[in-house]
Amino acid sequence: MKRNHLFLKRILQNSMVLFFLISLFGLTGCSVVSQENNLQLNDQGYFETPGLNVLVFNNQYTGYFFDEKTAGIELIHHGVRTATGGGVRLRPTTEQWDKIPMVVERNVNKENNSIEVMLRYEDFDFDSRIVVKPKDEGFLISVYLDEPLPEILEGKAGFNLEFLPASYFEKTYLMDGKPGIFPLYPSDLMEVKSTDSKISQFAGHSTFDDRGRSEYIDPKPIATGTTFIVAPEDPERFVTIKSLGDELMFFDGRNVAQNGWYVIRSLITPNKTGKVVEWYLAANTIDNWKRTPVIAHSQVGYHPDQEKIAVIELDKNEIPLKTASLYKVTADGELIEELTSDVKPWGKFLRYNYVTFDFSSVKKNGLYLIKYGERKTKTFPINENVYKNIWHQTLDVWFPVQMDHMFVNEAYRVWHGAAHLDDALQAPVNHQHFDGYKMDSSTESQYKPGERIPGLNVGGWFDAGDFDIRTPSHCNTVLSLVETWEHFGINRDETFIDQEHRYVDIHHPDGTPDILQQIEQGTLALIAQHRAFRRAIRGIIVPQLHQYHHLGDASTMTDNLNYNPDLEVYESNGIESGTPDDRWAFTNKVPWLNYYSIGALSAASRALKGYNDLLAAECLAAAKKAWIQEHEESGWESKTDDGWYYENGEIIAALQLLVSTEDKQYAERFEQLIWNALDKSVSSHIEEATLAIPYFDNEYKTKLLSYVEKYKKECNDFYNQNPYGILIGKRPWAGNHELITWAITNYHLHKAFPNIISPEYIYCGLNYIFGCHPSSNISFVSGVGTHSKKIAYGNNRADFSFIAGGVVPGVLMLKPDFPENKEDWPFFWGENEYVIDICASYIFLANAVNDLLNENN
Ligand SMILES: [Ca+2]
Ligand SMILES: [Ca+2]
Ligand SMILES: [Ca+2]
């Protein structure tokens, strides 16, 4: 799913603005109390009662990745977001790339305690109005049309509400009194339909591979009726839905897409205007329900000398206890109270109230847990070595599994065969791809659309939970791995990598440091682009949407046979095939990206020296050549159209060429760029500015001082913005990468200016990743810490599994005030998807923390 996440520092700035706005407008206030019902329309613009929130398009479809299952009418039921996607939809169970309605108007009507939205499907000139209003023990959802349904939508448009399967596994339902069990796995009756009648998906792409038969499939309803009772046995999940008009249909969306939800739906009757659908929905609430406190702490544990502060997250109606305690778990299996001390109130952040518990004074080696009231955490160590191994699985397991064009084995298990050996064809012009790639009206290359580009079937990693070679994240990853190699010289060797035979074996040393082999893997993909185009291209990705959502062995994503249009589709002569599944190279010129690539190749040339000298020399030569060519083409004036990206790309290229060559032309260009950039945004550029210190005189460092002071002030503000005292991102993609990047910047600053930036600015970043964050206390690194992500959005997500060492994006801040990271549902990419560059950054940060702790000993 992942697009560019190179540009975190700019977002860092935006996050600061958002924090300011949130604190300005406040998060509390009076509410209008309905006379008829406990659901109150609060100042956040949603209906609220203890145990239930009803959101009505507080979150809208962003268009970023289309239907992200985070928009529409939604239920947060006893603290868990169990329903989403309430709205007028055009299929029984909509997929990610199906058409989404846009909100053209949303009125929160406090006078009559209702919320009304106007939804529009532009393609069909089709508008509908939805009104949600509390009534009796629940609320009414009413859908109105001013004009009858467009003919093309008859039998297709309906009101849908989606329920999260994982919240209802092992529970039951009643449809008009007929009992059923919610399916753990889908296997329902399907209906084959002609594509003539299909509502087209995003940009005319299709999620369904119909093998040339002009058909698609939809599930048939599992049950129909007028009253649907959901999980009556579970007071926390019990919901009643009554249709006051047409029948209700219950579907399982997982029959067409593994990330589908259970859907309840009523079709809109043709030729009807006015009220066309009306449901009464009541969700049970437990009297005076309060959310269980979350004791957020590091699942990895703590070094004796660091600050140790747990952040306790409380229901806003909870009266905080006075104290919390730390217990030691003894060798006899006993719990012994080590420390009890007062908790410190922090205040309100988003929807919860926070107190903190400081146990920094406890330094004794051992196993501990925290107790707050009746609540106990899992056990964690305090020990000098807690951070020693935290990055091993990321390098030993996660990166090898991501390696493209390679067969990857681990003991008795094959993760995947050698993939994408049929890379790649020139992408066609004027093409909008579904993963954010696009082609302009010219290829800007020597290749014709559809022509084979030699040499691209080598190196690279699957970018994220998907499988594309995304150039920006590759540049970021190579730069980061080189930085780790140069700062910490990690020579861990637990992977066997044979490029010639495309073979990787996990837990099998081969005499070469794994980090160099991974740098080589990324570099091979980047240099292949320069060999073919003398510059970077956007990336390489499958052409068809029905290939893109691939779940399973990557080597089956294409047939690994070069496409030959003279053969019939699905026909093969053993060497070539007539199936047009080869990946496309998106080749338009992107100057800022070319600069990133120049920076990455230049950095790689240093690391690879002595290991792969030929490749090292080729990288540096290609980087220098591309630097000259890019300036000849783009000029020496900083471009404003690409804005920050352009500026930052050129800064990185200049710095890396300077470090590799010590040639003063790069120093001059770097200085021309860096001060202006710092004036625009300190936090975006302070890391590069600091890394450049050794290449300039003392005056440079002195000049930098005022910027460091300014940056420190920005960091200190985080303590007022959230109880964790760190940067928390607010994008539709959760913020762990911004946070890790921030902590790494703090490491470089601490090294250069130890009297200004203390090491705690670095430790607190890792603590957050390891569990000291909102919503839960899970470690966001699979396999690291006592309790960590066991269900994540890796390429094995359909198995509700994980890839060890992967780092997920973390806690998503859903509007207006709901932090979420699902532990039972892997398919939220913005919460659970591993991406290559965040994992590379994590390896650096883990080593940085070890370095600091050794330094202090
Ligand atoms: Ca991708
Ligand atoms: Ca090795
Ligand atoms: Ca092929």
Short mmCIF file of C-alpha atoms in Angstrom, two decimals, residues 1 95-97 201 206-209 256-259 434 465-467 542 544-552 557 793 795 797-798 827:
data_model
loop_
_atom_site.label_atom_id
_atom_site.label_comp_id
_atom_site.label_asym_id
_atom_site.label_seq_id
_atom_site.Cartn_x
_atom_site.Cartn_y
_atom_site.Cartn_z
CA MET A 1 0.00 0.00 0.00
CA GLU A 95 -13.62 -3.59 -1.83
CA GLN A 96 -10.83 -1.09 -1.37
CA TRP A 97 -10.91 0.14 -4.98
CA GLN A 201 -13.51 0.29 -10.02
CA SER A 206 -10.23 -4.55 -11.79
CA THR A 207 -9.51 -6.42 -8.59
CA PHE A 208 -10.85 -9.61 -10.14
CA ASP A 209 -8.92 -11.89 -12.52
CA VAL A 256 -14.21 -11.53 -2.52
CA ALA A 257 -11.34 -9.97 -0.56
CA GLN A 258 -9.51 -11.27 2.53
CA ASN A 259 -9.74 -7.80 4.07
CA PHE A 434 -3.51 2.35 -8.47
CA GLY A 465 3.22 -5.43 2.62
CA ASP A 466 3.02 -5.08 -1.16
CA PHE A 467 5.74 -6.08 -3.60
CA VAL A 542 2.69 -4.98 -11.53
CA GLN A 544 -2.89 -5.14 -13.08
CA LEU A 545 -4.88 -4.55 -9.94
CA HIS A 546 -5.78 -8.23 -9.68
CA GLN A 547 -2.05 -8.94 -9.39
CA TYR A 548 -1.36 -6.10 -6.99
CA HIS A 549 -3.43 -7.33 -4.04
CA HIS A 550 -1.36 -10.55 -4.10
CA LEU A 551 -1.18 -12.50 -0.84
CA GLY A 552 1.16 -15.46 -0.81
CA MET A 557 2.79 -12.79 -8.64
CA TYR A 793 0.25 -6.30 7.59
CA ASN A 795 2.77 -10.18 2.95
CA ARG A 797 -1.28 -11.01 6.61
CA ALA A 798 -4.01 -13.33 5.28
CA PHE A 827 -5.53 -5.33 7.36
#
